[in-house]
Amino acid sequence: MGKGYIAVVGQHKISGHKCCVVNVYAGCTQKEKKSLWEELSSFKDSSQITVWCLCGDFNAVRRRIERQGAGTADFKSEIKGFNGFIESNMLLELPIVGKKFTWYKPNGVARSRIDRVLVSEEWLQCWPMCKQYVQKREVSNHCALVIKCLDKDWGPKPFRTIDAWHLERGFEGMVANRWKSYANHEDNIIGLKEKFKLLKADLKIWNRDVFGNLNSTKRIIL
């Protein structure tokens, strides 16, 4: 438990997966949000658990369009910081179903999408069909979010990278060398798939060894 969050660690009874679910209620100021991001990042980085779900009121948006009716306020710092937190922790946002906004001012003048569900890649490997469903707003100014997992196969998840990797000296050379080290396969399509699978595993190790916890490691790129 910390300022702005409560975390519960447990084992999923059916699958046996050990996972961590974090309920978030962020403060209003940028200082409070930044402190929360740093504490959650340190907590996640120090944990041996890989199956994570962070959900609740982050009090931050990822895009300017997610806040409407907020006047001329500039949210660039908030957006950059929040997206940086998500990217550095290799989190993914579940697809949203229902309303586009999750918070509404009582008079209806302003609305925002400040509530959301973020999960680790390992969570999606366990429950690949998870989505976040926005419920009707009733008593609270916030809409409740419900996570549902429907068993429908949409195909393999896309291969993804982090932009900061490409700015790191030696990254491209490392990728080229690792790619050459993988054995070729008689079937080119299957071989390509297997190579991407091996590269994905190597990139996760490289990211952990080189970057570590991005909120505690200061890097200056010239």
mmCIF file of C-alpha atoms in Angstrom:
data_model
loop_
_atom_site.group_PDB
_atom_site.id
_atom_site.type_symbol
_atom_site.label_atom_id
_atom_site.label_comp_id
_atom_site.label_asym_id
_atom_site.label_seq_id
_atom_site.Cartn_x
_atom_site.Cartn_y
_atom_site.Cartn_z
ATOM 1 C CA MET A 1 0.000 0.000 0.000
ATOM 2 C CA GLY A 2 1.251 3.479 -0.837
ATOM 3 C CA LYS A 3 -0.014 6.987 -1.405
ATOM 4 C CA GLY A 4 -2.427 6.668 -4.308
ATOM 5 C CA TYR A 5 -2.536 2.892 -4.686
ATOM 6 C CA ILE A 6 -3.311 -0.452 -3.060
ATOM 7 C CA ALA A 7 -1.718 -3.615 -4.488
ATOM 8 C CA VAL A 8 -2.947 -7.159 -3.995
ATOM 9 C CA VAL A 9 -0.746 -10.162 -4.799
ATOM 10 C CA GLY A 10 -2.392 -13.537 -5.227
ATOM 11 C CA GLN A 11 -2.617 -16.712 -7.237
ATOM 12 C CA HIS A 12 -5.304 -17.222 -9.859
ATOM 13 C CA LYS A 13 -7.156 -20.304 -8.668
ATOM 14 C CA ILE A 14 -7.909 -21.859 -12.049
ATOM 15 C CA SER A 15 -4.710 -21.169 -13.996
ATOM 16 C CA GLY A 16 -2.291 -21.094 -11.063
ATOM 17 C CA HIS A 17 -0.693 -17.843 -12.283
ATOM 18 C CA LYS A 18 0.717 -15.609 -9.555
ATOM 19 C CA CYS A 19 -0.265 -12.034 -10.326
ATOM 20 C CA CYS A 20 -0.410 -8.530 -8.903
ATOM 21 C CA VAL A 21 -3.460 -6.270 -9.238
ATOM 22 C CA VAL A 22 -2.967 -2.598 -8.347
ATOM 23 C CA ASN A 23 -5.911 -0.275 -7.710
ATOM 24 C CA VAL A 24 -4.857 3.307 -8.466
ATOM 25 C CA TYR A 25 -6.284 6.602 -7.236
ATOM 26 C CA ALA A 26 -3.862 9.331 -8.317
ATOM 27 C CA GLY A 27 -3.613 12.838 -6.897
ATOM 28 C CA CYS A 28 -4.509 15.959 -8.850
ATOM 29 C CA THR A 29 -1.145 17.731 -9.064
ATOM 30 C CA GLN A 30 1.620 16.850 -11.497
ATOM 31 C CA LYS A 31 3.995 16.381 -8.560
ATOM 32 C CA GLU A 32 1.676 13.797 -6.976
ATOM 33 C CA LYS A 33 1.275 11.944 -10.264
ATOM 34 C CA LYS A 34 5.016 11.850 -10.928
ATOM 35 C CA SER A 35 5.669 10.556 -7.407
ATOM 36 C CA LEU A 36 3.056 7.823 -7.927
ATOM 37 C CA TRP A 37 4.559 6.774 -11.280
ATOM 38 C CA GLU A 38 8.020 6.537 -9.753
ATOM 39 C CA GLU A 39 6.836 4.512 -6.757
ATOM 40 C CA LEU A 40 4.830 2.091 -8.890
ATOM 41 C CA SER A 41 7.775 1.672 -11.263
ATOM 42 C CA SER A 42 10.150 0.879 -8.384
ATOM 43 C CA PHE A 43 7.621 -1.527 -6.872
ATOM 44 C CA LYS A 44 7.126 -3.367 -10.169
ATOM 45 C CA ASP A 45 10.852 -3.430 -10.950
ATOM 46 C CA SER A 46 11.721 -4.962 -7.572
ATOM 47 C CA SER A 47 9.022 -7.637 -7.784
ATOM 48 C CA GLN A 48 9.549 -11.176 -9.070
ATOM 49 C CA ILE A 49 5.968 -11.252 -10.361
ATOM 50 C CA THR A 50 5.527 -10.663 -14.105
ATOM 51 C CA VAL A 51 1.725 -10.856 -14.430
ATOM 52 C CA TRP A 52 0.482 -7.325 -13.638
ATOM 53 C CA CYS A 53 -2.737 -5.351 -13.886
ATOM 54 C CA LEU A 54 -2.858 -1.657 -12.906
ATOM 55 C CA CYS A 55 -6.328 -0.145 -12.983
ATOM 56 C CA GLY A 56 -8.318 2.777 -11.658
ATOM 57 C CA ASP A 57 -8.200 6.567 -11.688
ATOM 58 C CA PHE A 58 -4.774 7.646 -12.967
ATOM 59 C CA ASN A 59 -5.963 11.267 -13.182
ATOM 60 C CA ALA A 60 -3.939 11.608 -16.393
ATOM 61 C CA VAL A 61 -4.580 11.321 -20.114
ATOM 62 C CA ARG A 62 -2.465 9.877 -22.910
ATOM 63 C CA ARG A 63 -3.709 12.241 -25.630
ATOM 64 C CA ARG A 64 -5.034 15.793 -25.637
ATOM 65 C CA ILE A 65 -8.347 14.601 -27.128
ATOM 66 C CA GLU A 66 -9.016 12.572 -23.950
ATOM 67 C CA ARG A 67 -9.766 15.803 -22.029
ATOM 68 C CA GLN A 68 -12.624 17.941 -23.313
ATOM 69 C CA GLY A 69 -14.076 21.100 -21.830
ATOM 70 C CA ALA A 70 -10.932 21.803 -19.818
ATOM 71 C CA GLY A 71 -10.353 25.245 -21.330
ATOM 72 C CA THR A 72 -6.919 26.187 -22.619
ATOM 73 C CA ALA A 73 -4.920 24.194 -20.075
ATOM 74 C CA ASP A 74 -1.713 22.625 -21.410
ATOM 75 C CA PHE A 75 -1.397 18.919 -20.615
ATOM 76 C CA LYS A 76 1.850 18.258 -22.516
ATOM 77 C CA SER A 77 3.854 17.497 -19.368
ATOM 78 C CA GLU A 78 1.162 15.173 -18.032
ATOM 79 C CA ILE A 79 0.804 13.328 -21.333
ATOM 80 C CA LYS A 80 4.556 12.918 -21.791
ATOM 81 C CA GLY A 81 5.065 11.725 -18.216
ATOM 82 C CA PHE A 82 2.169 9.277 -18.237
ATOM 83 C CA ASN A 83 3.092 7.760 -21.603
ATOM 84 C CA GLY A 84 6.693 7.524 -20.421
ATOM 85 C CA PHE A 85 5.576 5.609 -17.340
ATOM 86 C CA ILE A 86 3.549 3.182 -19.465
ATOM 87 C CA GLU A 87 6.338 2.673 -22.010
ATOM 88 C CA SER A 88 9.180 2.266 -19.529
ATOM 89 C CA ASN A 89 7.248 -0.414 -17.651
ATOM 90 C CA MET A 90 6.301 -2.168 -20.916
ATOM 91 C CA LEU A 91 2.598 -1.945 -20.092
ATOM 92 C CA LEU A 92 -0.236 -2.307 -22.593
ATOM 93 C CA GLU A 93 -3.673 -0.731 -22.418
ATOM 94 C CA LEU A 94 -6.584 -3.109 -22.847
ATOM 95 C CA PRO A 95 -8.962 -2.362 -25.748
ATOM 96 C CA ILE A 96 -11.868 -0.240 -24.555
ATOM 97 C CA VAL A 97 -15.528 -1.077 -25.188
ATOM 98 C CA GLY A 98 -18.353 1.383 -24.607
ATOM 99 C CA LYS A 99 -18.031 5.062 -23.736
ATOM 100 C CA LYS A 100 -14.980 7.062 -24.832
ATOM 101 C CA PHE A 101 -14.861 8.976 -21.540
ATOM 102 C CA THR A 102 -14.855 7.708 -17.962
ATOM 103 C CA TRP A 103 -15.282 10.930 -15.924
ATOM 104 C CA TYR A 104 -17.950 13.593 -16.350
ATOM 105 C CA LYS A 105 -18.413 16.927 -14.598
ATOM 106 C CA PRO A 106 -21.894 17.071 -12.980
ATOM 107 C CA ASN A 107 -23.030 19.867 -15.311
ATOM 108 C CA GLY A 108 -21.772 17.946 -18.343
ATOM 109 C CA VAL A 109 -19.453 20.740 -19.489
ATOM 110 C CA ALA A 110 -16.223 18.751 -19.075
ATOM 111 C CA ARG A 111 -15.361 15.094 -19.572
ATOM 112 C CA SER A 112 -12.164 13.064 -19.537
ATOM 113 C CA ARG A 113 -10.777 9.591 -19.919
ATOM 114 C CA ILE A 114 -8.700 9.350 -16.762
ATOM 115 C CA ASP A 115 -9.698 5.809 -15.709
ATOM 116 C CA ARG A 116 -8.134 2.866 -17.530
ATOM 117 C CA VAL A 117 -6.678 -0.636 -17.285
ATOM 118 C CA LEU A 118 -2.984 -1.271 -17.974
ATOM 119 C CA VAL A 119 -1.500 -4.768 -18.038
ATOM 120 C CA SER A 120 1.861 -6.434 -18.587
ATOM 121 C CA GLU A 121 2.540 -8.495 -21.676
ATOM 122 C CA GLU A 122 2.602 -11.585 -19.465
ATOM 123 C CA TRP A 123 -0.968 -10.807 -18.369
ATOM 124 C CA LEU A 124 -2.082 -10.848 -21.999
ATOM 125 C CA GLN A 125 -0.242 -14.097 -22.566
ATOM 126 C CA CYS A 126 -2.373 -15.609 -19.790
ATOM 127 C CA TRP A 127 -5.628 -13.891 -20.818
ATOM 128 C CA PRO A 128 -5.146 -12.626 -24.399
ATOM 129 C CA MET A 129 -8.777 -11.675 -24.989
ATOM 130 C CA CYS A 130 -9.137 -9.209 -22.105
ATOM 131 C CA LYS A 131 -10.967 -5.932 -22.717
ATOM 132 C CA GLN A 132 -12.072 -3.067 -20.481
ATOM 133 C CA TYR A 133 -15.797 -2.321 -20.583
ATOM 134 C CA VAL A 134 -16.958 1.160 -19.531
ATOM 135 C CA GLN A 135 -20.171 0.983 -17.505
ATOM 136 C CA LYS A 136 -22.958 3.547 -17.151
ATOM 137 C CA ARG A 137 -22.285 6.457 -14.803
ATOM 138 C CA GLU A 138 -24.623 6.393 -11.835
ATOM 139 C CA VAL A 139 -23.733 7.659 -8.319
ATOM 140 C CA SER A 140 -20.114 8.684 -8.958
ATOM 141 C CA ASN A 141 -18.705 11.157 -11.488
ATOM 142 C CA HIS A 142 -16.627 8.204 -12.705
ATOM 143 C CA CYS A 143 -17.797 5.278 -14.812
ATOM 144 C CA ALA A 144 -16.925 1.855 -13.426
ATOM 145 C CA LEU A 145 -14.615 -0.331 -15.514
ATOM 146 C CA VAL A 146 -15.153 -4.078 -15.841
ATOM 147 C CA ILE A 147 -12.505 -6.427 -17.235
ATOM 148 C CA LYS A 148 -13.865 -9.294 -19.311
ATOM 149 C CA CYS A 149 -11.985 -12.012 -21.156
ATOM 150 C CA LEU A 150 -13.827 -13.397 -24.166
ATOM 151 C CA ASP A 151 -12.368 -16.471 -25.826
ATOM 152 C CA LYS A 152 -11.989 -15.214 -29.383
ATOM 153 C CA ASP A 153 -8.752 -15.543 -31.355
ATOM 154 C CA TRP A 154 -7.774 -12.358 -33.205
ATOM 155 C CA GLY A 155 -4.400 -13.742 -34.267
ATOM 156 C CA PRO A 156 -0.893 -13.189 -32.872
ATOM 157 C CA LYS A 157 -0.039 -9.956 -31.055
ATOM 158 C CA PRO A 158 2.153 -7.552 -33.091
ATOM 159 C CA PHE A 159 5.890 -7.341 -32.489
ATOM 160 C CA ARG A 160 6.582 -4.071 -30.631
ATOM 161 C CA THR A 161 9.628 -1.987 -29.713
ATOM 162 C CA ILE A 162 10.317 1.067 -27.568
ATOM 163 C CA ASP A 163 11.499 4.252 -29.301
ATOM 164 C CA ALA A 164 14.202 4.884 -26.684
ATOM 165 C CA TRP A 165 15.929 1.623 -27.666
ATOM 166 C CA HIS A 166 16.866 3.047 -31.069
ATOM 167 C CA LEU A 167 18.631 5.990 -29.416
ATOM 168 C CA GLU A 168 20.851 3.697 -27.342
ATOM 169 C CA ARG A 169 24.353 3.278 -28.748
ATOM 170 C CA GLY A 170 24.996 -0.257 -29.972
ATOM 171 C CA PHE A 171 21.332 -1.280 -30.068
ATOM 172 C CA GLU A 172 21.084 -1.844 -33.829
ATOM 173 C CA GLY A 173 24.369 -3.756 -33.886
ATOM 174 C CA MET A 174 23.169 -5.987 -31.039
ATOM 175 C CA VAL A 175 19.938 -6.762 -32.894
ATOM 176 C CA ALA A 176 21.809 -7.547 -36.111
ATOM 177 C CA ASN A 177 24.232 -9.878 -34.317
ATOM 178 C CA ARG A 178 21.493 -11.699 -32.430
ATOM 179 C CA TRP A 179 19.435 -12.102 -35.620
ATOM 180 C CA LYS A 180 22.409 -13.676 -37.436
ATOM 181 C CA SER A 181 22.957 -16.102 -34.558
ATOM 182 C CA TYR A 182 19.512 -17.700 -34.897
ATOM 183 C CA ALA A 183 19.349 -20.908 -36.883
ATOM 184 C CA ASN A 184 17.634 -20.871 -40.270
ATOM 185 C CA HIS A 185 14.551 -22.964 -40.934
ATOM 186 C CA GLU A 186 13.585 -24.867 -44.053
ATOM 187 C CA ASP A 187 10.216 -23.131 -44.075
ATOM 188 C CA ASN A 188 10.953 -19.398 -44.396
ATOM 189 C CA ILE A 189 7.628 -18.311 -42.855
ATOM 190 C CA ILE A 190 7.989 -20.569 -39.807
ATOM 191 C CA GLY A 191 11.650 -19.616 -39.545
ATOM 192 C CA LEU A 192 10.837 -15.903 -39.526
ATOM 193 C CA LYS A 193 8.232 -16.426 -36.809
ATOM 194 C CA GLU A 194 10.705 -18.364 -34.652
ATOM 195 C CA LYS A 195 13.398 -15.717 -35.127
ATOM 196 C CA PHE A 196 11.033 -12.965 -33.978
ATOM 197 C CA LYS A 197 10.142 -15.074 -30.954
ATOM 198 C CA LEU A 198 13.819 -15.476 -30.013
ATOM 199 C CA LEU A 199 14.547 -11.798 -30.662
ATOM 200 C CA LYS A 200 11.629 -10.770 -28.460
ATOM 201 C CA ALA A 201 13.074 -12.762 -25.550
ATOM 202 C CA ASP A 202 16.561 -11.309 -26.096
ATOM 203 C CA LEU A 203 15.204 -7.749 -26.245
ATOM 204 C CA LYS A 204 13.453 -8.161 -22.893
ATOM 205 C CA ILE A 205 16.717 -9.290 -21.302
ATOM 206 C CA TRP A 206 18.675 -6.484 -23.000
ATOM 207 C CA ASN A 207 16.126 -3.868 -21.889
ATOM 208 C CA ARG A 208 16.350 -5.057 -18.288
ATOM 209 C CA ASP A 209 20.166 -5.139 -18.274
ATOM 210 C CA VAL A 210 20.750 -1.808 -20.066
ATOM 211 C CA PHE A 211 17.839 0.378 -18.977
ATOM 212 C CA GLY A 212 16.707 -1.265 -15.735
ATOM 213 C CA ASN A 213 14.247 0.985 -13.902
ATOM 214 C CA LEU A 214 14.011 4.091 -16.081
ATOM 215 C CA ASN A 215 12.653 6.185 -13.218
ATOM 216 C CA SER A 216 15.782 5.650 -11.117
ATOM 217 C CA THR A 217 18.319 5.660 -13.960
ATOM 218 C CA LYS A 218 19.136 9.062 -15.409
ATOM 219 C CA ARG A 219 20.298 9.066 -19.028
ATOM 220 C CA ILE A 220 21.366 12.045 -21.105
ATOM 221 C CA ILE A 221 21.296 11.505 -24.853
ATOM 222 C CA LEU A 222 23.517 13.912 -26.756
#
